[in-house]
Short mmCIF file of C-alpha atoms in Angstrom, two decimals:
data_model
loop_
_atom_site.label_atom_id
_atom_site.label_comp_id
_atom_site.label_asym_id
_atom_site.label_seq_id
_atom_site.Cartn_x
_atom_site.Cartn_y
_atom_site.Cartn_z
CA UNK X 144 99.89 74.05 76.74
CA UNK X 145 101.78 76.78 74.88
CA UNK X 146 105.50 76.42 74.32
CA UNK X 147 108.16 78.35 76.17
CA UNK X 148 109.07 80.18 72.97
CA UNK X 149 105.45 81.33 72.60
CA UNK X 150 105.34 82.54 76.21
CA UNK X 151 108.50 84.55 75.61
CA UNK X 152 106.67 86.56 72.90
CA UNK X 153 104.45 88.05 75.62
CA UNK X 154 104.94 90.09 78.76
CA UNK X 155 102.72 90.37 81.78
CA UNK X 156 101.52 93.72 83.09
CA UNK X 157 100.72 93.67 86.79
CA UNK X 158 99.26 96.14 89.24
CA UNK X 159 98.72 95.25 92.88
CA UNK X 160 96.03 96.42 95.29
CA UNK X 161 97.21 95.71 98.82
CA UNK X 162 94.86 95.87 101.81
CA UNK X 163 96.56 96.53 105.14
CA UNK X 164 94.69 96.24 108.42
CA UNK X 165 95.68 99.09 110.73
CA UNK X 166 96.75 98.43 114.31
CA UNK X 167 94.18 100.57 116.09
CA UNK X 168 92.49 99.43 119.31
CA UNK X 169 89.00 100.17 117.97
CA UNK X 170 87.30 100.07 114.57
CA UNK X 171 87.24 102.87 112.07
CA UNK X 172 83.77 104.30 112.88
CA UNK X 173 82.83 102.85 116.27
CA UNK X 174 84.28 101.68 119.60
CA UNK X 175 84.19 97.95 118.88
CA UNK X 176 87.53 96.21 119.59
CA UNK X 177 89.76 94.94 116.78
CA UNK X 178 91.14 91.81 118.47
CA UNK X 179 91.72 88.87 116.13
CA UNK X 180 90.14 85.48 116.75
CA UNK X 181 87.10 86.45 118.85
CA UNK X 182 83.94 84.35 118.71
CA UNK X 183 81.77 85.23 115.69
CA UNK X 184 79.63 88.34 116.00
CA UNK X 185 80.94 89.30 119.45
CA UNK X 186 82.83 92.41 118.24
CA UNK X 187 80.18 94.28 116.31
CA UNK X 188 77.49 96.83 117.01
CA UNK X 189 74.68 98.70 115.22
CA UNK X 190 77.21 101.24 113.89
CA UNK X 191 79.68 98.87 112.21
CA UNK X 192 76.79 96.78 110.85
CA UNK X 193 75.09 99.92 109.52
CA UNK X 194 71.77 99.64 111.27
CA UNK X 195 69.21 102.41 110.55
CA UNK X 196 69.49 105.48 112.75
CA UNK X 197 73.21 105.05 113.52
CA UNK X 198 75.97 107.53 112.63
CA UNK X 199 79.67 106.76 112.04
CA UNK X 200 82.41 108.78 113.77
CA UNK X 201 85.87 108.61 112.19
CA UNK X 202 88.69 107.23 114.34
CA UNK X 203 91.38 109.91 113.85
CA UNK X 204 94.16 107.40 114.55
CA UNK X 205 93.21 105.73 111.26
CA UNK X 206 94.02 108.95 109.41
CA UNK X 207 97.30 109.38 111.30
CA UNK X 208 98.39 105.83 110.50
CA UNK X 209 97.46 106.23 106.83
CA UNK X 210 99.49 109.44 106.60
CA UNK X 211 102.52 107.68 108.07
CA UNK X 212 102.17 104.89 105.52
CA UNK X 213 101.91 107.48 102.75
CA UNK X 214 104.99 109.37 103.89
CA UNK X 215 106.97 106.13 104.21
CA UNK X 216 106.09 105.25 100.61
CA UNK X 217 107.04 108.69 99.24
CA UNK X 218 103.44 109.80 98.63
CA UNK X 219 102.02 113.31 98.56
CA UNK X 220 99.54 113.86 101.39
CA UNK X 221 96.25 115.62 100.67
CA UNK X 222 95.51 118.67 102.81
CA UNK X 223 91.78 118.08 102.38
CA UNK X 224 90.00 114.87 101.51
CA UNK X 225 86.65 113.13 101.94
CA UNK X 226 85.04 109.72 102.20
CA UNK X 227 82.58 108.05 99.86
CA UNK X 228 80.00 105.32 99.90
CA UNK X 229 80.87 102.44 97.59
CA UNK X 230 77.63 100.56 96.93
CA UNK X 231 77.48 96.85 96.36
CA UNK X 232 75.21 94.08 97.50
CA UNK X 233 76.96 91.22 99.24
CA UNK X 234 75.81 89.64 102.49
CA UNK X 235 79.12 90.45 104.23
CA UNK X 236 78.05 94.12 104.12
CA UNK X 237 74.69 94.36 105.92
CA UNK X 238 74.28 98.04 105.05
CA UNK X 239 74.94 97.30 101.32
CA UNK X 240 77.73 99.86 101.01
CA UNK X 241 81.34 100.27 102.12
CA UNK X 242 82.75 103.59 103.30
CA UNK X 243 85.88 104.20 101.24
CA UNK X 244 87.47 107.01 99.19
CA UNK X 245 87.02 107.68 95.49
CA UNK X 246 88.39 110.73 93.69
CA UNK X 247 90.25 112.38 96.58
CA UNK X 248 92.53 109.78 98.18
CA UNK X 249 94.47 110.65 101.31
CA UNK X 250 97.84 109.82 99.71
CA UNK X 251 98.94 109.58 96.08
CA UNK X 252 101.87 109.67 93.58
CA UNK X 253 104.33 107.63 95.66
CA UNK X 254 106.83 104.86 94.89
CA UNK X 255 108.95 102.04 96.27
CA UNK X 256 112.35 100.90 95.00
CA UNK X 257 112.83 97.15 94.88
CA UNK X 258 115.79 94.81 94.27
CA UNK X 259 115.53 91.59 92.28
CA UNK X 260 118.08 89.25 90.82
CA UNK X 261 118.02 91.46 87.71
CA UNK X 262 118.75 94.68 89.62
CA UNK X 263 116.90 97.70 90.99
CA UNK X 264 113.50 98.94 89.82
CA UNK X 265 111.07 101.65 90.92
CA UNK X 266 107.40 100.72 91.29
CA UNK X 267 104.95 103.62 91.32
CA UNK X 268 102.18 103.88 93.89
CA UNK X 269 99.02 105.46 92.49
CA UNK X 270 97.21 106.06 95.77
CA UNK X 271 96.62 105.06 99.35
CA UNK X 272 93.13 105.52 100.75
CA UNK X 273 91.32 104.58 103.96
CA UNK X 274 88.26 102.35 104.11
CA UNK X 275 86.41 99.89 106.28
CA UNK X 276 86.65 96.15 105.90
CA UNK X 277 83.67 93.93 105.21
CA UNK X 278 82.50 91.00 107.31
CA UNK X 279 83.43 87.38 106.67
CA UNK X 280 81.32 84.72 104.97
CA UNK X 281 81.65 81.15 106.19
CA UNK X 282 80.37 78.65 103.63
CA UNK X 283 79.07 75.31 104.94
CA UNK X 284 78.88 72.60 102.30
CA UNK X 285 75.27 71.63 101.71
CA UNK X 286 73.94 73.84 104.52
CA UNK X 287 74.35 77.46 103.43
CA UNK X 288 76.44 80.48 104.37
CA UNK X 289 77.02 82.03 107.78
CA UNK X 290 78.03 85.66 108.36
CA UNK X 291 80.58 86.86 110.93
CA UNK X 292 80.42 90.65 111.28
CA UNK X 293 83.47 90.95 113.58
CA UNK X 294 85.72 92.06 110.72
CA UNK X 295 83.19 94.57 109.39
CA UNK X 296 84.38 98.10 110.16
CA UNK X 297 88.02 97.10 110.72
CA UNK X 298 90.22 99.99 109.56
CA UNK X 299 92.11 99.42 106.32
CA UNK X 300 94.37 101.25 103.97
CA UNK X 301 94.32 100.19 100.35
CA UNK X 302 97.66 100.72 98.56
CA UNK X 303 97.28 100.71 94.78
CA UNK X 304 100.39 100.34 92.64
CA UNK X 305 100.95 101.52 89.10
CA UNK X 306 100.96 98.71 86.48
CA UNK X 307 104.77 98.73 86.57
CA UNK X 308 105.37 95.11 87.55
CA UNK X 309 106.48 92.69 84.83
CA UNK X 310 107.14 89.39 86.60
CA UNK X 311 106.19 87.24 89.57
CA UNK X 312 109.64 87.93 91.01
CA UNK X 313 109.07 91.69 90.89
CA UNK X 314 105.59 91.28 92.43
CA UNK X 315 107.03 89.26 95.33
CA UNK X 316 109.86 91.78 95.85
CA UNK X 317 107.36 94.67 95.86
CA UNK X 318 105.06 92.94 98.35
CA UNK X 319 107.94 92.04 100.65
CA UNK X 320 109.31 95.58 100.52
CA UNK X 321 105.92 97.16 101.08
CA UNK X 322 105.20 94.90 104.03
CA UNK X 323 108.59 95.73 105.52
CA UNK X 324 108.00 99.47 105.20
CA UNK X 325 104.55 99.25 106.81
CA UNK X 326 105.85 97.16 109.72
CA UNK X 327 108.74 99.58 110.28
CA UNK X 328 106.28 102.47 110.61
CA UNK X 329 104.34 100.58 113.31
CA UNK X 330 100.92 101.20 111.77
CA UNK X 331 100.22 97.47 111.23
CA UNK X 332 101.72 94.14 112.19
CA UNK X 333 100.89 92.87 108.66
CA UNK X 334 100.19 89.32 109.87
CA UNK X 335 99.40 87.58 106.62
CA UNK X 336 97.95 84.49 108.32
CA UNK X 337 95.37 86.78 109.98
CA UNK X 338 94.52 88.64 106.77
CA UNK X 339 96.16 91.86 107.96
CA UNK X 340 98.19 92.08 104.74
CA UNK X 341 96.55 90.72 101.61
CA UNK X 342 96.49 91.68 97.97
CA UNK X 343 94.47 91.65 94.79
CA UNK X 344 96.53 90.97 91.65
CA UNK X 345 95.50 92.69 88.41
CA UNK X 346 97.18 90.99 85.47
CA UNK X 347 96.99 91.34 81.70
CA UNK X 348 99.23 90.18 78.86
CA UNK X 349 100.45 91.82 75.69
CA UNK X 350 103.04 91.06 73.05
CA UNK X 351 106.44 92.49 73.86
CA UNK X 352 106.82 95.92 72.29
CA UNK X 353 103.10 96.71 72.44
CA UNK X 354 102.11 99.88 74.29
CA UNK X 355 98.39 99.25 74.84
CA UNK X 356 97.31 97.22 77.84
CA UNK X 357 95.46 93.95 77.43
CA UNK X 358 92.23 92.96 79.17
CA UNK X 359 92.99 92.35 82.81
CA UNK X 360 91.79 89.79 85.30
CA UNK X 361 91.79 90.47 89.04
CA UNK X 362 92.71 87.72 91.48
CA UNK X 363 91.24 88.48 94.91
CA UNK X 364 92.43 88.19 98.50
CA UNK X 365 95.81 86.51 98.15
CA UNK X 366 97.48 86.36 101.55
CA UNK X 367 100.96 84.88 101.03
CA UNK X 368 103.95 85.71 98.89
CA UNK X 369 104.10 82.19 97.48
CA UNK X 370 100.42 82.22 96.54
CA UNK X 371 100.93 85.53 94.72
CA UNK X 372 103.79 84.02 92.72
CA UNK X 373 101.83 80.88 91.85
CA UNK X 374 98.70 82.81 90.91
CA UNK X 375 100.66 85.14 88.63
CA UNK X 376 102.54 82.33 86.91
CA UNK X 377 99.37 80.34 86.26
CA UNK X 378 97.29 83.32 85.11
CA UNK X 379 100.00 84.49 82.69
CA UNK X 380 100.01 81.11 80.95
CA UNK X 381 96.19 80.94 80.94
CA UNK X 382 95.85 84.33 79.29
CA UNK X 383 98.57 83.68 76.70
CA UNK X 384 96.90 80.37 75.80
CA UNK X 385 93.57 82.14 75.37
CA UNK X 386 95.06 84.88 73.17
CA UNK X 387 96.94 82.34 71.05
CA UNK X 388 93.72 80.35 70.60
CA UNK X 389 91.92 83.47 69.37
CA UNK X 390 89.67 83.76 72.43
CA UNK X 391 88.41 87.15 73.58
CA UNK X 392 89.46 87.82 77.18
CA UNK X 393 86.92 89.49 79.45
CA UNK X 394 87.54 91.77 82.41
CA UNK X 395 86.69 89.62 85.39
CA UNK X 396 87.38 88.76 89.01
CA UNK X 397 89.00 85.37 89.58
CA UNK X 398 89.72 83.24 92.64
CA UNK X 399 93.07 81.52 93.20
CA UNK X 400 92.83 78.00 94.61
CA UNK X 401 95.92 77.14 96.68
CA UNK X 402 95.23 73.41 96.40
CA UNK X 403 95.11 73.26 92.61
CA UNK X 404 97.37 76.24 91.85
CA UNK X 405 94.75 77.47 89.35
CA UNK X 406 92.50 80.49 89.05
CA UNK X 407 88.72 80.26 88.53
CA UNK X 408 86.25 82.86 87.31
CA UNK X 409 84.00 84.36 89.98
CA UNK X 410 82.22 87.28 88.27
CA UNK X 411 82.62 89.96 85.65
CA UNK X 412 84.71 92.82 87.01
CA UNK X 413 82.80 95.87 88.19
CA UNK X 414 83.76 99.37 87.08
CA UNK X 415 83.64 102.54 89.15
CA UNK X 416 80.20 103.40 87.72
CA UNK X 417 78.83 100.09 89.00
CA UNK X 418 79.65 101.10 92.58
CA UNK X 419 77.72 104.40 92.31
CA UNK X 420 80.20 106.32 94.48
CA UNK X 421 78.95 109.43 96.23
CA UNK X 422 80.28 111.45 99.21
CA UNK X 423 79.18 110.02 102.54
CA UNK X 424 76.72 112.59 103.92
CA UNK X 425 77.35 111.55 107.53
CA UNK X 426 81.12 112.21 107.54
CA UNK X 427 82.83 115.60 107.40
CA UNK X 428 85.81 116.63 105.26
CA UNK X 429 89.18 115.41 106.59
CA UNK X 430 91.67 118.26 107.02
CA UNK X 431 95.41 117.71 107.49
CA UNK X 432 97.67 120.66 108.21
CA UNK X 433 101.34 120.89 107.27
CA UNK X 434 102.28 120.84 110.94
CA UNK X 435 100.27 117.65 111.55
CA UNK X 436 101.88 115.98 108.52
CA UNK X 437 105.38 116.98 109.62
CA UNK X 438 104.79 115.79 113.19
CA UNK X 439 103.63 112.38 111.93
CA UNK X 440 106.63 112.17 109.62
CA UNK X 441 108.97 112.84 112.54
CA UNK X 442 107.61 109.73 114.30
CA UNK X 443 108.65 107.40 111.46
CA UNK X 444 111.83 105.45 112.36
CA UNK X 445 114.70 104.65 110.01
CA UNK X 446 113.23 102.73 107.06
CA UNK X 447 114.54 99.78 105.04
CA UNK X 448 116.11 101.87 102.28
CA UNK X 449 118.21 103.87 104.74
CA UNK X 450 119.39 100.67 106.41
CA UNK X 451 120.15 99.20 102.98
CA UNK X 452 122.46 102.11 102.15
CA UNK X 453 124.22 101.67 105.50
CA UNK X 454 124.78 97.95 104.90
CA UNK X 455 126.22 98.60 101.44
CA UNK X 456 128.49 101.47 102.50
CA UNK X 457 129.63 100.31 105.95
CA UNK X 458 129.64 96.53 105.60
CA UNK X 459 130.27 96.05 101.86
CA UNK X 460 127.11 94.02 101.21
CA UNK X 461 125.58 93.76 97.76
CA UNK X 462 122.40 95.73 97.13
CA UNK X 463 120.40 92.50 96.84
CA UNK X 464 121.74 91.05 100.11
CA UNK X 465 121.12 94.34 101.93
CA UNK X 466 117.56 94.44 100.61
CA UNK X 467 116.86 90.89 101.79
CA UNK X 468 118.16 91.63 105.29
CA UNK X 469 115.96 94.70 105.70
CA UNK X 470 112.72 93.00 104.62
CA UNK X 471 112.04 92.04 108.24
CA UNK X 472 112.88 94.59 110.90
CA UNK X 473 113.74 91.98 113.54
CA UNK X 474 116.18 90.28 111.18
CA UNK X 475 117.82 93.63 110.37
CA UNK X 476 118.15 94.38 114.09
CA UNK X 477 119.71 90.97 114.65
CA UNK X 478 122.20 91.42 111.80
CA UNK X 479 123.34 94.81 113.09
CA UNK X 480 124.04 93.38 116.54
CA UNK X 481 126.04 90.51 115.05
CA UNK X 482 127.90 92.77 112.58
CA UNK X 483 129.19 94.93 115.42
CA UNK X 484 130.86 91.87 117.01
CA UNK X 485 132.80 90.44 114.05
CA UNK X 486 135.39 91.61 111.56
CA UNK X 487 133.50 89.64 108.92
CA UNK X 488 129.99 91.17 108.61
CA UNK X 489 129.56 89.86 105.05
CA UNK X 490 129.95 86.31 106.31
CA UNK X 491 127.46 87.01 109.09
CA UNK X 492 124.99 88.38 106.52
CA UNK X 493 125.44 85.33 104.27
CA UNK X 494 124.82 82.98 107.21
CA UNK X 495 121.58 84.79 108.07
CA UNK X 496 120.37 84.77 104.48
CA UNK X 497 121.22 81.10 103.90
CA UNK X 498 121.58 78.85 106.96
CA UNK X 499 119.42 80.87 109.39
CA UNK X 500 116.70 81.57 106.81
CA UNK X 501 116.56 77.87 105.96
CA UNK X 502 115.82 77.04 109.61
CA UNK X 503 113.24 79.78 110.15
CA UNK X 504 109.58 79.08 109.44
CA UNK X 505 107.84 81.43 106.95
CA UNK X 506 107.35 84.92 108.48
CA UNK X 507 109.16 83.78 111.66
CA UNK X 508 111.80 86.19 112.99
CA UNK X 509 112.74 84.75 116.40
CA UNK X 510 116.29 83.43 116.01
CA UNK X 511 117.29 81.21 118.97
CA UNK X 512 121.02 81.95 118.52
CA UNK X 513 122.46 84.97 120.30
CA UNK X 514 123.81 87.57 117.85
CA UNK X 515 127.20 87.30 119.58
CA UNK X 516 127.34 83.56 118.97
CA UNK X 517 126.55 84.00 115.28
CA UNK X 518 129.24 86.66 115.13
CA UNK X 519 131.69 84.18 116.66
CA UNK X 520 130.86 81.62 113.97
CA UNK X 521 131.44 84.28 111.29
CA UNK X 522 134.73 85.22 112.95
CA UNK X 523 135.99 81.62 113.04
CA UNK X 524 134.99 81.19 109.39
CA UNK X 525 136.67 84.41 108.35
CA UNK X 526 139.87 83.41 110.14
CA UNK X 527 139.90 80.04 108.39
CA UNK X 528 139.41 78.08 111.60
CA UNK X 529 136.26 76.34 110.29
CA UNK X 530 135.06 75.73 106.74
CA UNK X 531 131.65 76.41 105.22
CA UNK X 532 130.35 72.88 105.87
CA UNK X 533 131.27 73.14 109.54
CA UNK X 534 129.55 76.55 109.65
CA UNK X 535 126.26 74.99 108.56
CA UNK X 536 126.63 72.13 111.05
CA UNK X 537 127.54 74.54 113.83
CA UNK X 538 124.55 76.81 113.21
CA UNK X 539 122.25 73.77 113.22
CA UNK X 540 123.79 72.70 116.52
CA UNK X 541 123.39 76.18 118.04
CA UNK X 542 119.79 76.28 116.83
CA UNK X 543 119.01 73.26 118.98
CA UNK X 544 121.11 74.41 121.96
CA UNK X 545 122.63 77.87 122.02
CA UNK X 546 126.02 77.73 123.77
CA UNK X 547 129.46 79.24 123.11
CA UNK X 548 130.39 78.02 119.58
CA UNK X 549 134.09 78.20 120.42
CA UNK X 550 133.58 75.48 123.04
CA UNK X 551 131.66 73.25 120.60
CA UNK X 552 134.37 73.53 117.93
CA UNK X 553 137.11 72.62 120.40
CA UNK X 554 135.17 69.77 122.08
CA UNK X 555 134.11 68.16 118.78
CA UNK X 556 137.46 68.74 117.05
CA UNK X 557 135.83 70.71 114.20
CA UNK X 558 138.70 73.12 113.57
CA UNK X 559 139.67 73.25 109.92
CA UNK X 560 142.82 71.39 108.80
CA UNK X 561 145.00 73.96 107.04
CA UNK X 562 148.40 72.24 107.27
CA UNK X 563 149.70 71.60 103.73
CA UNK X 564 151.69 68.57 104.85
CA UNK X 565 148.71 66.88 106.47
CA UNK X 566 146.39 67.67 103.55
CA UNK X 567 148.97 66.49 100.98
CA UNK X 568 149.03 63.11 102.71
CA UNK X 569 145.24 62.77 102.37
CA UNK X 570 145.33 63.92 98.72
CA UNK X 571 148.03 61.37 97.78
CA UNK X 572 146.08 58.64 99.54
CA UNK X 573 142.90 59.40 97.56
CA UNK X 574 144.80 59.61 94.25
CA UNK X 575 146.28 56.18 94.91
CA UNK X 576 142.91 54.70 95.78
CA UNK X 577 140.79 56.34 93.05
CA UNK X 578 142.68 55.60 89.85
CA UNK X 579 139.52 55.47 87.72
CA UNK X 580 138.53 58.99 88.80
CA UNK X 581 142.10 60.13 88.16
CA UNK X 582 141.92 58.69 84.62
CA UNK X 583 138.52 60.34 84.06
CA UNK X 584 139.92 63.69 85.19
CA UNK X 585 142.88 63.41 82.84
CA UNK X 586 140.40 62.57 80.06
CA UNK X 587 138.74 65.92 80.63
CA UNK X 588 135.82 64.96 82.89
CA UNK X 589 135.43 67.88 85.35
CA UNK X 590 133.05 65.93 87.61
CA UNK X 591 135.82 63.47 88.38
CA UNK X 592 137.88 66.25 90.00
CA UNK X 593 135.00 67.18 92.31
CA UNK X 594 134.63 63.54 93.24
CA UNK X 595 138.31 63.31 94.19
CA UNK X 596 138.06 66.47 96.31
CA UNK X 597 134.94 65.05 97.97
CA UNK X 598 136.84 61.89 98.88
CA UNK X 599 139.55 63.97 100.56
CA UNK X 600 136.90 65.95 102.50
CA UNK X 601 135.42 62.64 103.60
CA UNK X 602 138.78 61.39 104.88
CA UNK X 603 139.23 64.62 106.86
CA UNK X 604 135.71 64.24 108.34
CA UNK X 605 134.70 67.44 106.56
CA UNK X 606 137.44 69.45 108.30
CA UNK X 607 139.83 69.92 105.42
CA UNK X 608 140.32 73.37 103.88
CA UNK X 609 138.54 72.85 100.52
CA UNK X 610 140.48 75.64 98.80
CA UNK X 611 143.83 74.15 99.75
CA UNK X 612 142.66 70.64 98.90
CA UNK X 613 141.73 71.77 95.37
CA UNK X 614 145.08 73.52 94.95
CA UNK X 615 147.06 70.50 96.16
CA UNK X 616 144.95 68.08 94.11
CA UNK X 617 145.45 70.14 90.94
CA UNK X 618 149.22 70.37 91.52
CA UNK X 619 149.63 66.64 92.03
CA UNK X 620 147.36 65.57 89.17
CA UNK X 621 148.85 68.00 86.66
CA UNK X 622 152.44 67.26 87.70
#
């Protein structure tokens, strides 16, 4: 295992290839349905399995959706483009080629702006092209492999980023932002548990300050943000260890195992020449007029970046908090409704990003608390009627049974104690009882002070104003 100081000598260079399943009713080249979860091989036909004598017919909605995705990610849209056959021999492609795009993608030269804990960064998007998905292989231990062709011919867009990403945090922020933008446009539901939004991670390492790229490895079909982070972190260490040991890295495709958190070699990475691309002779050129492009652009709703600006300017949120709220459209909608009903929108935002997010399951957006009730909690907190601890308890209570939070606070006697006289009595009582902690504090031990404050909060059943308690405690101890 290499040391942390050795790892810090290197930087990772990451490019992401994201596959997004489009939300059309039928497949890209035939009339087979696209419903998820059907019985194996019940949603396929001679066309999507590529049987001899069949001809594909492009679903124009696929092009329209791809153009919307391109416009939403600041891409230039080609006025004329074509489709290619990408040849490779795997059993999940019965016809032994995939219809994709090669040198003339539908969309290119775009970008997304992301926010991380280190600030804003722009990630370039090389291209977005349309293609069909392959079928699914089901491996049975000791028995062989089964093929389900239902997924074959499902319409995809592949979104290829520039190698601008330098950390797992940036990769996660980019994936979250991209998924948000796509969902906002309505072209895909991006359900990661159904494989509708998945990515391939291309990663190489180089010493900091170097300009040339290292030899990259590609990790295939990662379908969760956490898996992407884990795969990147493991692969970075693996490659640095190999370089430090004098090993020669090879360009290869690797598989990430969620159970072990490690990547394993699958095969040497193919190059474009290996796929023997050539224009599909059965499909005509795709033409897109300026009017068609403008009409599709007009259908795109307000996107995350525009909402982010609004939250910063109107509500005073930080850029990072605003970015996090807009990642999921339903959460952003919820916040806006709550923000309209309280004089403390920043508190409402913080509650959503902390307490509410903690209670939500991954990718879940259905909040069982009415926006007006969350706004009321924010209002009581902003007015000093309840403290932060009571806020958390109140939100947990509302999560289980959503009723008027004002009634709960009154019934349970949760209103914050702000009276200096009452709080001074509790502070003096604790000081008298905790002489050892008092001595430790006066000896310079900061933790002792927090312990004393905690004892006062305990005596007030968590209802004391912590700011006032600290002020009163400091005044009495330093007197």
